[in-house]
């Protein structure tokens, strides 16, 4: 009976590599995990145990939560009141290589890459042994896995620079992944996206929330627009090539700006690639639940949730992009200005315009952009008191319009100023409800683009990348309240344009090199 | 006609005097005891019958005719003697005097008279090298035991517990505060603690944290008188100190001051109430407890039996918290075939009911605004005051504010968290003396431990906190564990001249099975999100073991042990481990050149070396197998209009294996001054290797960023001294004093694969406040759980300056934002632990106490760091919170979690128990003897620690259920 020591798990919910893919439907579930990696922290709803990564509270170890935090909190768009570990270091630009949140996002990025690699390996095996419709489907799945891997590598190149590199060739085990330079990684992502371009479903033809060619084109455009930052070489013409593909793929601006951020935004014709959430089925204290609850408090309308957590709000420097002053809230704490994108809350009786204490939520200006109600004011689909049903619009057409204008302004060919102005005015007409906000070609400057990106895309996880591309994130002339841990803000060292390689991985992997300055 | 009888009691074998033998006139209270010379005097009259008894000797009865002087020679009573000096060593027993390892043994008489709900508590303060603490004051709370500091970092540090030859599963079970509370302490005959590897190696892969062998009481032979024993007690417990918070009036003044002078929004004033509520007084109670046990020891025909029935009911000081236990234990020890087949059959059944009440109320009671009344007349929350959402515009019946503190009294009233556990332990041990081969014995040992719990945790819909996730209003769960055991072994004893051999060899098979289900739902069946989550797993252990005891000339003793263990938790290439040990003992007083004298009665030197293991490495029973886990509902992902469960590849370590402990021990057992001073001294060094540590692994190399893998090493070095002293021993006055001292130094020597000197260590010690904040580390060169904090800077008046710390790194800038400025500080474990117990018998009275001195243990006062901050008084979402008056010491506004200010020396002396008793030998003229006693538990604590209680397991003091003071009356009757 020594053979009794050879065990296989007896829990019906636990499968081993030996038997898990015996059922063809398992591939779609494994693919769902790759997408879910951006939305959920583990295998139990609500972050209730069985997390994917360790070293941090499960609901903090959520991809979107940390991506959002690292892209927004160090910028003029958001500031947080809480005392969680080192979270205030972001707004202060004082984060260190052992920061748990930076480590969490970095881990999450490479976790996602690892499971994509595993999926690609398994899909490859199955593609070789199947045929017909199922084989075709598997090929699409595999292309999507490669897209998601490229997406995560894009996050890595954007935030961490020269990073570890693993593909499906690297089997899981005890080894030290090699370091890849930013330039090499740029080429890898570029090649991957081009290779899968035609293996993905045509734009807008896949199931909702699954990546298609539109998503791949959009990501390529993002990569090219930021190429100067990543590699030192401008690629604005390439950016325009793919932006033109995106723009002509049949997406259209949503008639209602507000609808992009409500619980029924899955029906928006503008969204190119979302991360989905659902009050009953995709539950997570990180993700959109975090964004909606943490930005609520101080008497703000609840908009479909059961209460605010009083954490994140914006600052006076940012609302100044909308020319807002304290007195604009004299009659109504919910701002009702001509630009409908300015969704801010400020109750003069209890809130303070200036932030004297970062830890006091009611100092600053509340943001009511994301809501857990449907666009008609009714309850969210699959509504839950705590968990939010609103999807996160990671890529949307308006961003492509703004990127188009920027690439043209920066000298890319394949576009023209006239079209750029018309795209910008399409956004402004939606915002103002009429032509009153329209601009002319002479208004279209790079400074205007940066501000307009803020107005259109604030809190959508773009701000850090944008400020870095415009040279305004750290050492540029632009400062805002509490940047550099000084009330009215100071410039910070430019090495902070990149996050540090987390100390944990630097210690674990001798192939890595710390980013300069850390 | 009365006269004074004088006499002497001696050992029949060697004529030595027997000290402390009892001489009692049968049927009366007239009696005395022998002095150090074995002599006594007693008034007697013609025709009275004297009963002479002494532990370890057969009782003698003498009828008085006209004797003036009596010489009584007593014979050693074989069976009773074994009870005293024989210790379990696993798959066999050995005389304590012949033990070669570091072994501590206790019998029932050593146990304190106090409220004890589980066997672990019997060990508190009793043995050197054994640190036992109850975790908190909850009824039936778990006790944590660490033998020689514990050998692991992340794996289990609990010793292996073996009850009546059945090694128990070490981990607990859901819905039981303490799994061992199913064992009635009154049924325990003896406890043996095996400390060094030579003693524990026979248990191989489960032995590295020491072994506790518990033996329950057995029946009596039919020739003896039936013994009936009843013990009962009744006690009352009450909290004796409370967290220092502001009263209602003080709080109103405080809020006023913060608004007027410190910039707090005046909105805070609008939320103040007019009441003066002491919330802590509202949630605690004076808690009664009562326990009754009856046991009968005799025989049915020729089958000795012991039957015991027990009942316990104990309330906790937190309202509604209670535990009740009913248990039945039957021991049968028949023998057949002219005594060549002996059997020990043990069966225990226990039924434990737990009401956990709602410990969340404890923290709420500290925080809830004291200016609010318990009830404010709302209708939505059953009248209990609740903070509501500002935006809902109705302070009484608006939506609940989910981030606010919830009403402590409602916490108790609206949560019903109970469980019922059943446990059966059945064991049978069959010893067969093989005919024609004298000295050869075969043993079959079978055991089955079945454990099941059913529980529910139900929140009323009136509860203000039930809104957040209504689908969790009703939680139900059950769990079943079984542990099946088969041991088969041979024992052969042989004497060849001056050589004695005692060989044991055998096979052991054990299977552990665990299954259960958790479910949740809302009261309203239309609320979605109801779920049922089942789980199931198992593991096997298979072992071969052997032990040779060799004795030369009755003075040189050698023990060699080996165990070869296989565990299903590891892959085939790492599955089997070999755990050897050798020990040598020298009975020095047997040497002619030392000899026995009145000064030195006995000396024994012990030396040992051994390796043991730890296979209990966590909840994952399949850590080496690449598995995929399907997500549960709620963790589905949307494609199109459908939600799909997800399949995740799990991280795994194909090479995971045992932790190994190598232990060296040197010890001296002694008995001095006519056995008035006995004891032992041990020094040891334990090296733990292959320690599992969840370490950051290179990202991209596996399916997680951390992996539990065998990388760490740790050393425990220590000295233990145990002393039993009898300063006074007279016929009606004796005093026994027990002192034990432990010194242990722990250091982590390795933690990662690459020996990186810059590796800062693994975070541990999560605190209350923020999320994910920790204040301790496992770090190389420091003790486990070393504190990791900034060094606070103080002003010239000695007050801490908020946010100002020593710039250790010299990098300037934001000192508090740079981890490099944190210092490794102190340790939560004591350097010295000294247990002291004393027992005085004077005539029919006894008086005893026992206490503990703990030196050098540090505690991070998380209550102060998290609840003594001005900023917490008012939250922007519109609620007030009380804070601790400790804030006056710091004047801190915002949280300074990593300030060394909060790290305090929590050395303490705790008087665990003081008791007095009166002993009688006949009640109402019947042959009923017994004792009536009074005791106080947790009598006082001397400490400089500023928090409630310095005894904090793992060194982070937050929201503990306070340990009460308990007054108890006990009655025990023997017939």
mmCIF file with all atom_site columns, C-alpha atoms in Angstrom, chain A residues 316-462:
data_model
loop_
_atom_site.group_PDB
_atom_site.id
_atom_site.type_symbol
_atom_site.label_atom_id
_atom_site.label_alt_id
_atom_site.label_comp_id
_atom_site.label_asym_id
_atom_site.label_entity_id
_atom_site.label_seq_id
_atom_site.pdbx_PDB_ins_code
_atom_site.Cartn_x
_atom_site.Cartn_y
_atom_site.Cartn_z
_atom_site.occupancy
_atom_site.B_iso_or_equiv
_atom_site.pdbx_formal_charge
_atom_site.auth_seq_id
_atom_site.auth_comp_id
_atom_site.auth_asym_id
_atom_site.auth_atom_id
_atom_site.pdbx_PDB_model_num
ATOM 1   C CA . UNK A 1 316 ? -7.870  72.328 -8.225  1.00 0.00 ? 316 UNK A CA 1
ATOM 2   C CA . UNK A 1 317 ? -5.087  72.231 -10.844 1.00 0.00 ? 317 UNK A CA 1
ATOM 3   C CA . UNK A 1 318 ? -6.986  69.636 -12.791 1.00 0.00 ? 318 UNK A CA 1
ATOM 4   C CA . UNK A 1 319 ? -10.439 71.195 -12.696 1.00 0.00 ? 319 UNK A CA 1
ATOM 5   C CA . UNK A 1 320 ? -8.714  74.378 -13.904 1.00 0.00 ? 320 UNK A CA 1
ATOM 6   C CA . UNK A 1 321 ? -8.517  72.619 -17.303 1.00 0.00 ? 321 UNK A CA 1
ATOM 7   C CA . UNK A 1 322 ? -12.274 73.168 -17.352 1.00 0.00 ? 322 UNK A CA 1
ATOM 8   C CA . UNK A 1 323 ? -11.767 76.720 -16.013 1.00 0.00 ? 323 UNK A CA 1
ATOM 9   C CA . UNK A 1 324 ? -13.597 75.739 -12.855 1.00 0.00 ? 324 UNK A CA 1
ATOM 10  C CA . UNK A 1 325 ? -13.469 77.858 -9.717  1.00 0.00 ? 325 UNK A CA 1
ATOM 11  C CA . UNK A 1 326 ? -14.878 77.318 -6.264  1.00 0.00 ? 326 UNK A CA 1
ATOM 12  C CA . UNK A 1 327 ? -17.664 79.768 -7.017  1.00 0.00 ? 327 UNK A CA 1
ATOM 13  C CA . UNK A 1 328 ? -18.928 77.583 -9.862  1.00 0.00 ? 328 UNK A CA 1
ATOM 14  C CA . UNK A 1 329 ? -20.357 75.340 -7.138  1.00 0.00 ? 329 UNK A CA 1
ATOM 15  C CA . UNK A 1 330 ? -22.245 78.083 -5.311  1.00 0.00 ? 330 UNK A CA 1
ATOM 16  C CA . UNK A 1 331 ? -25.675 76.996 -6.434  1.00 0.00 ? 331 UNK A CA 1
ATOM 17  C CA . UNK A 1 332 ? -25.261 73.256 -6.909  1.00 0.00 ? 332 UNK A CA 1
ATOM 18  C CA . UNK A 1 333 ? -22.594 70.951 -5.469  1.00 0.00 ? 333 UNK A CA 1
ATOM 19  C CA . UNK A 1 334 ? -22.904 68.885 -8.655  1.00 0.00 ? 334 UNK A CA 1
ATOM 20  C CA . UNK A 1 335 ? -21.324 70.984 -11.413 1.00 0.00 ? 335 UNK A CA 1
ATOM 21  C CA . UNK A 1 336 ? -23.642 71.597 -14.345 1.00 0.00 ? 336 UNK A CA 1
ATOM 22  C CA . UNK A 1 337 ? -21.426 73.518 -16.752 1.00 0.00 ? 337 UNK A CA 1
ATOM 23  C CA . UNK A 1 338 ? -21.455 73.745 -20.513 1.00 0.00 ? 338 UNK A CA 1
ATOM 24  C CA . UNK A 1 339 ? -18.815 71.013 -20.922 1.00 0.00 ? 339 UNK A CA 1
ATOM 25  C CA . UNK A 1 340 ? -20.700 67.895 -19.863 1.00 0.00 ? 340 UNK A CA 1
ATOM 26  C CA . UNK A 1 341 ? -17.462 66.040 -19.339 1.00 0.00 ? 341 UNK A CA 1
ATOM 27  C CA . UNK A 1 342 ? -16.786 68.082 -16.196 1.00 0.00 ? 342 UNK A CA 1
ATOM 28  C CA . UNK A 1 343 ? -18.484 65.737 -13.742 1.00 0.00 ? 343 UNK A CA 1
ATOM 29  C CA . UNK A 1 344 ? -17.432 67.166 -10.412 1.00 0.00 ? 344 UNK A CA 1
ATOM 30  C CA . UNK A 1 345 ? -18.899 67.522 -6.945  1.00 0.00 ? 345 UNK A CA 1
ATOM 31  C CA . UNK A 1 346 ? -18.075 70.184 -4.407  1.00 0.00 ? 346 UNK A CA 1
ATOM 32  C CA . UNK A 1 347 ? -20.287 70.992 -1.426  1.00 0.00 ? 347 UNK A CA 1
ATOM 33  C CA . UNK A 1 348 ? -19.143 74.412 -0.237  1.00 0.00 ? 348 UNK A CA 1
ATOM 34  C CA . UNK A 1 349 ? -20.464 73.845 3.287   1.00 0.00 ? 349 UNK A CA 1
ATOM 35  C CA . UNK A 1 350 ? -18.265 70.824 4.004   1.00 0.00 ? 350 UNK A CA 1
ATOM 36  C CA . UNK A 1 351 ? -15.584 70.609 1.313   1.00 0.00 ? 351 UNK A CA 1
ATOM 37  C CA . UNK A 1 352 ? -12.412 72.645 0.901   1.00 0.00 ? 352 UNK A CA 1
ATOM 38  C CA . UNK A 1 353 ? -10.977 73.677 -2.465  1.00 0.00 ? 353 UNK A CA 1
ATOM 39  C CA . UNK A 1 354 ? -7.408  73.604 -1.278  1.00 0.00 ? 354 UNK A CA 1
ATOM 40  C CA . UNK A 1 355 ? -5.828  70.452 0.020   1.00 0.00 ? 355 UNK A CA 1
ATOM 41  C CA . UNK A 1 356 ? -4.092  71.093 3.316   1.00 0.00 ? 356 UNK A CA 1
ATOM 42  C CA . UNK A 1 357 ? -4.298  67.529 4.492   1.00 0.00 ? 357 UNK A CA 1
ATOM 43  C CA . UNK A 1 358 ? -3.982  64.864 1.813   1.00 0.00 ? 358 UNK A CA 1
ATOM 44  C CA . UNK A 1 359 ? -5.701  62.460 4.240   1.00 0.00 ? 359 UNK A CA 1
ATOM 45  C CA . UNK A 1 360 ? -8.964  64.422 4.286   1.00 0.00 ? 360 UNK A CA 1
ATOM 46  C CA . UNK A 1 361 ? -11.221 63.287 1.485   1.00 0.00 ? 361 UNK A CA 1
ATOM 47  C CA . UNK A 1 362 ? -13.351 66.441 1.549   1.00 0.00 ? 362 UNK A CA 1
ATOM 48  C CA . UNK A 1 363 ? -10.359 68.583 0.667   1.00 0.00 ? 363 UNK A CA 1
ATOM 49  C CA . UNK A 1 364 ? -10.243 68.688 -3.110  1.00 0.00 ? 364 UNK A CA 1
ATOM 50  C CA . UNK A 1 365 ? -12.991 68.128 -5.682  1.00 0.00 ? 365 UNK A CA 1
ATOM 51  C CA . UNK A 1 366 ? -15.148 65.020 -5.993  1.00 0.00 ? 366 UNK A CA 1
ATOM 52  C CA . UNK A 1 367 ? -15.381 63.166 -9.292  1.00 0.00 ? 367 UNK A CA 1
ATOM 53  C CA . UNK A 1 368 ? -18.703 61.647 -10.355 1.00 0.00 ? 368 UNK A CA 1
ATOM 54  C CA . UNK A 1 369 ? -17.616 60.275 -13.732 1.00 0.00 ? 369 UNK A CA 1
ATOM 55  C CA . UNK A 1 370 ? -18.022 56.530 -13.099 1.00 0.00 ? 370 UNK A CA 1
ATOM 56  C CA . UNK A 1 371 ? -21.416 55.400 -11.888 1.00 0.00 ? 371 UNK A CA 1
ATOM 57  C CA . UNK A 1 372 ? -23.088 52.115 -11.074 1.00 0.00 ? 372 UNK A CA 1
ATOM 58  C CA . UNK A 1 373 ? -26.422 53.027 -12.578 1.00 0.00 ? 373 UNK A CA 1
ATOM 59  C CA . UNK A 1 374 ? -27.672 52.612 -16.115 1.00 0.00 ? 374 UNK A CA 1
ATOM 60  C CA . UNK A 1 375 ? -27.637 55.611 -18.414 1.00 0.00 ? 375 UNK A CA 1
ATOM 61  C CA . UNK A 1 376 ? -31.399 56.019 -18.002 1.00 0.00 ? 376 UNK A CA 1
ATOM 62  C CA . UNK A 1 377 ? -30.909 56.382 -14.233 1.00 0.00 ? 377 UNK A CA 1
ATOM 63  C CA . UNK A 1 378 ? -32.232 52.909 -13.519 1.00 0.00 ? 378 UNK A CA 1
ATOM 64  C CA . UNK A 1 379 ? -30.381 50.197 -11.640 1.00 0.00 ? 379 UNK A CA 1
ATOM 65  C CA . UNK A 1 380 ? -27.294 48.547 -13.067 1.00 0.00 ? 380 UNK A CA 1
ATOM 66  C CA . UNK A 1 381 ? -27.665 45.244 -14.907 1.00 0.00 ? 381 UNK A CA 1
ATOM 67  C CA . UNK A 1 382 ? -27.207 42.440 -12.358 1.00 0.00 ? 382 UNK A CA 1
ATOM 68  C CA . UNK A 1 383 ? -27.090 45.156 -9.723  1.00 0.00 ? 383 UNK A CA 1
ATOM 69  C CA . UNK A 1 384 ? -25.337 44.566 -6.448  1.00 0.00 ? 384 UNK A CA 1
ATOM 70  C CA . UNK A 1 385 ? -25.112 47.015 -3.579  1.00 0.00 ? 385 UNK A CA 1
ATOM 71  C CA . UNK A 1 386 ? -21.339 46.791 -3.376  1.00 0.00 ? 386 UNK A CA 1
ATOM 72  C CA . UNK A 1 387 ? -20.023 45.278 -6.587  1.00 0.00 ? 387 UNK A CA 1
ATOM 73  C CA . UNK A 1 388 ? -20.160 47.479 -9.620  1.00 0.00 ? 388 UNK A CA 1
ATOM 74  C CA . UNK A 1 389 ? -21.410 46.400 -13.057 1.00 0.00 ? 389 UNK A CA 1
ATOM 75  C CA . UNK A 1 390 ? -19.735 49.182 -15.020 1.00 0.00 ? 390 UNK A CA 1
ATOM 76  C CA . UNK A 1 391 ? -17.057 48.084 -17.486 1.00 0.00 ? 391 UNK A CA 1
ATOM 77  C CA . UNK A 1 392 ? -13.744 49.865 -17.732 1.00 0.00 ? 392 UNK A CA 1
ATOM 78  C CA . UNK A 1 393 ? -13.365 51.411 -21.224 1.00 0.00 ? 393 UNK A CA 1
ATOM 79  C CA . UNK A 1 394 ? -9.682  50.726 -21.747 1.00 0.00 ? 394 UNK A CA 1
ATOM 80  C CA . UNK A 1 395 ? -9.609  51.615 -25.451 1.00 0.00 ? 395 UNK A CA 1
ATOM 81  C CA . UNK A 1 396 ? -12.246 53.826 -27.040 1.00 0.00 ? 396 UNK A CA 1
ATOM 82  C CA . UNK A 1 397 ? -12.690 55.743 -30.250 1.00 0.00 ? 397 UNK A CA 1
ATOM 83  C CA . UNK A 1 398 ? -12.397 59.235 -28.714 1.00 0.00 ? 398 UNK A CA 1
ATOM 84  C CA . UNK A 1 399 ? -8.857  58.360 -27.660 1.00 0.00 ? 399 UNK A CA 1
ATOM 85  C CA . UNK A 1 400 ? -8.088  57.344 -31.241 1.00 0.00 ? 400 UNK A CA 1
ATOM 86  C CA . UNK A 1 401 ? -9.335  60.758 -32.422 1.00 0.00 ? 401 UNK A CA 1
ATOM 87  C CA . UNK A 1 402 ? -7.097  62.530 -29.942 1.00 0.00 ? 402 UNK A CA 1
ATOM 88  C CA . UNK A 1 403 ? -4.138  60.325 -30.854 1.00 0.00 ? 403 UNK A CA 1
ATOM 89  C CA . UNK A 1 404 ? -4.778  61.097 -34.511 1.00 0.00 ? 404 UNK A CA 1
ATOM 90  C CA . UNK A 1 405 ? -4.641  64.825 -33.871 1.00 0.00 ? 405 UNK A CA 1
ATOM 91  C CA . UNK A 1 406 ? -1.508  64.476 -31.792 1.00 0.00 ? 406 UNK A CA 1
ATOM 92  C CA . UNK A 1 407 ? 0.298   62.298 -34.345 1.00 0.00 ? 407 UNK A CA 1
ATOM 93  C CA . UNK A 1 408 ? -0.525  64.778 -37.087 1.00 0.00 ? 408 UNK A CA 1
ATOM 94  C CA . UNK A 1 409 ? 0.661   67.704 -34.974 1.00 0.00 ? 409 UNK A CA 1
ATOM 95  C CA . UNK A 1 410 ? 3.847   65.873 -34.158 1.00 0.00 ? 410 UNK A CA 1
ATOM 96  C CA . UNK A 1 411 ? 4.593   65.492 -37.850 1.00 0.00 ? 411 UNK A CA 1
ATOM 97  C CA . UNK A 1 412 ? 3.301   62.087 -38.794 1.00 0.00 ? 412 UNK A CA 1
ATOM 98  C CA . UNK A 1 413 ? 2.096   61.622 -42.318 1.00 0.00 ? 413 UNK A CA 1
ATOM 99  C CA . UNK A 1 414 ? -1.084  59.844 -43.318 1.00 0.00 ? 414 UNK A CA 1
ATOM 100 C CA . UNK A 1 415 ? -3.334  62.434 -41.699 1.00 0.00 ? 415 UNK A CA 1
ATOM 101 C CA . UNK A 1 416 ? -4.104  66.107 -41.916 1.00 0.00 ? 416 UNK A CA 1
ATOM 102 C CA . UNK A 1 417 ? -4.896  69.003 -39.626 1.00 0.00 ? 417 UNK A CA 1
ATOM 103 C CA . UNK A 1 418 ? -8.333  69.528 -41.062 1.00 0.00 ? 418 UNK A CA 1
ATOM 104 C CA . UNK A 1 419 ? -9.408  66.015 -40.247 1.00 0.00 ? 419 UNK A CA 1
ATOM 105 C CA . UNK A 1 420 ? -7.764  66.332 -36.847 1.00 0.00 ? 420 UNK A CA 1
ATOM 106 C CA . UNK A 1 421 ? -9.771  69.466 -36.066 1.00 0.00 ? 421 UNK A CA 1
ATOM 107 C CA . UNK A 1 422 ? -12.946 67.745 -37.166 1.00 0.00 ? 422 UNK A CA 1
ATOM 108 C CA . UNK A 1 423 ? -12.261 64.796 -34.878 1.00 0.00 ? 423 UNK A CA 1
ATOM 109 C CA . UNK A 1 424 ? -11.582 67.103 -31.919 1.00 0.00 ? 424 UNK A CA 1
ATOM 110 C CA . UNK A 1 425 ? -14.713 69.072 -32.655 1.00 0.00 ? 425 UNK A CA 1
ATOM 111 C CA . UNK A 1 426 ? -16.723 65.882 -32.803 1.00 0.00 ? 426 UNK A CA 1
ATOM 112 C CA . UNK A 1 427 ? -15.686 65.267 -29.215 1.00 0.00 ? 427 UNK A CA 1
ATOM 113 C CA . UNK A 1 428 ? -16.366 68.854 -28.179 1.00 0.00 ? 428 UNK A CA 1
ATOM 114 C CA . UNK A 1 429 ? -19.742 68.919 -29.840 1.00 0.00 ? 429 UNK A CA 1
ATOM 115 C CA . UNK A 1 430 ? -20.699 65.884 -27.877 1.00 0.00 ? 430 UNK A CA 1
ATOM 116 C CA . UNK A 1 431 ? -19.352 67.534 -24.724 1.00 0.00 ? 431 UNK A CA 1
ATOM 117 C CA . UNK A 1 432 ? -21.111 70.877 -25.203 1.00 0.00 ? 432 UNK A CA 1
ATOM 118 C CA . UNK A 1 433 ? -24.178 69.610 -26.955 1.00 0.00 ? 433 UNK A CA 1
ATOM 119 C CA . UNK A 1 434 ? -23.581 72.201 -29.653 1.00 0.00 ? 434 UNK A CA 1
ATOM 120 C CA . UNK A 1 435 ? -20.836 74.018 -31.585 1.00 0.00 ? 435 UNK A CA 1
ATOM 121 C CA . UNK A 1 436 ? -19.990 76.464 -28.799 1.00 0.00 ? 436 UNK A CA 1
ATOM 122 C CA . UNK A 1 437 ? -16.917 74.542 -27.774 1.00 0.00 ? 437 UNK A CA 1
ATOM 123 C CA . UNK A 1 438 ? -15.535 74.076 -31.241 1.00 0.00 ? 438 UNK A CA 1
ATOM 124 C CA . UNK A 1 439 ? -11.929 74.888 -32.002 1.00 0.00 ? 439 UNK A CA 1
ATOM 125 C CA . UNK A 1 440 ? -10.102 75.973 -35.103 1.00 0.00 ? 440 UNK A CA 1
ATOM 126 C CA . UNK A 1 441 ? -6.858  74.730 -36.568 1.00 0.00 ? 441 UNK A CA 1
ATOM 127 C CA . UNK A 1 442 ? -4.945  77.470 -34.799 1.00 0.00 ? 442 UNK A CA 1
ATOM 128 C CA . UNK A 1 443 ? -6.197  76.281 -31.412 1.00 0.00 ? 443 UNK A CA 1
ATOM 129 C CA . UNK A 1 444 ? -4.807  72.857 -32.054 1.00 0.00 ? 444 UNK A CA 1
ATOM 130 C CA . UNK A 1 445 ? -1.471  72.914 -30.246 1.00 0.00 ? 445 UNK A CA 1
ATOM 131 C CA . UNK A 1 446 ? 0.296   70.199 -28.311 1.00 0.00 ? 446 UNK A CA 1
ATOM 132 C CA . UNK A 1 447 ? -0.551  71.958 -25.044 1.00 0.00 ? 447 UNK A CA 1
ATOM 133 C CA . UNK A 1 448 ? -4.181  71.954 -26.099 1.00 0.00 ? 448 UNK A CA 1
ATOM 134 C CA . UNK A 1 449 ? -3.986  68.254 -26.912 1.00 0.00 ? 449 UNK A CA 1
ATOM 135 C CA . UNK A 1 450 ? -2.599  67.404 -23.478 1.00 0.00 ? 450 UNK A CA 1
ATOM 136 C CA . UNK A 1 451 ? -5.323  69.396 -21.753 1.00 0.00 ? 451 UNK A CA 1
ATOM 137 C CA . UNK A 1 452 ? -8.013  68.029 -24.036 1.00 0.00 ? 452 UNK A CA 1
ATOM 138 C CA . UNK A 1 453 ? -6.847  64.490 -23.359 1.00 0.00 ? 453 UNK A CA 1
ATOM 139 C CA . UNK A 1 454 ? -7.261  65.288 -19.665 1.00 0.00 ? 454 UNK A CA 1
ATOM 140 C CA . UNK A 1 455 ? -10.751 66.671 -20.199 1.00 0.00 ? 455 UNK A CA 1
ATOM 141 C CA . UNK A 1 456 ? -11.900 63.797 -22.385 1.00 0.00 ? 456 UNK A CA 1
ATOM 142 C CA . UNK A 1 457 ? -10.067 60.868 -20.828 1.00 0.00 ? 457 UNK A CA 1
ATOM 143 C CA . UNK A 1 458 ? -9.494  61.748 -17.159 1.00 0.00 ? 458 UNK A CA 1
ATOM 144 C CA . UNK A 1 459 ? -9.557  58.821 -14.755 1.00 0.00 ? 459 UNK A CA 1
ATOM 145 C CA . UNK A 1 460 ? -9.377  56.321 -17.635 1.00 0.00 ? 460 UNK A CA 1
ATOM 146 C CA . UNK A 1 461 ? -5.814  55.298 -16.880 1.00 0.00 ? 461 UNK A CA 1
ATOM 147 C CA . UNK A 1 462 ? -3.954  57.351 -19.518 1.00 0.00 ? 462 UNK A CA 1
#
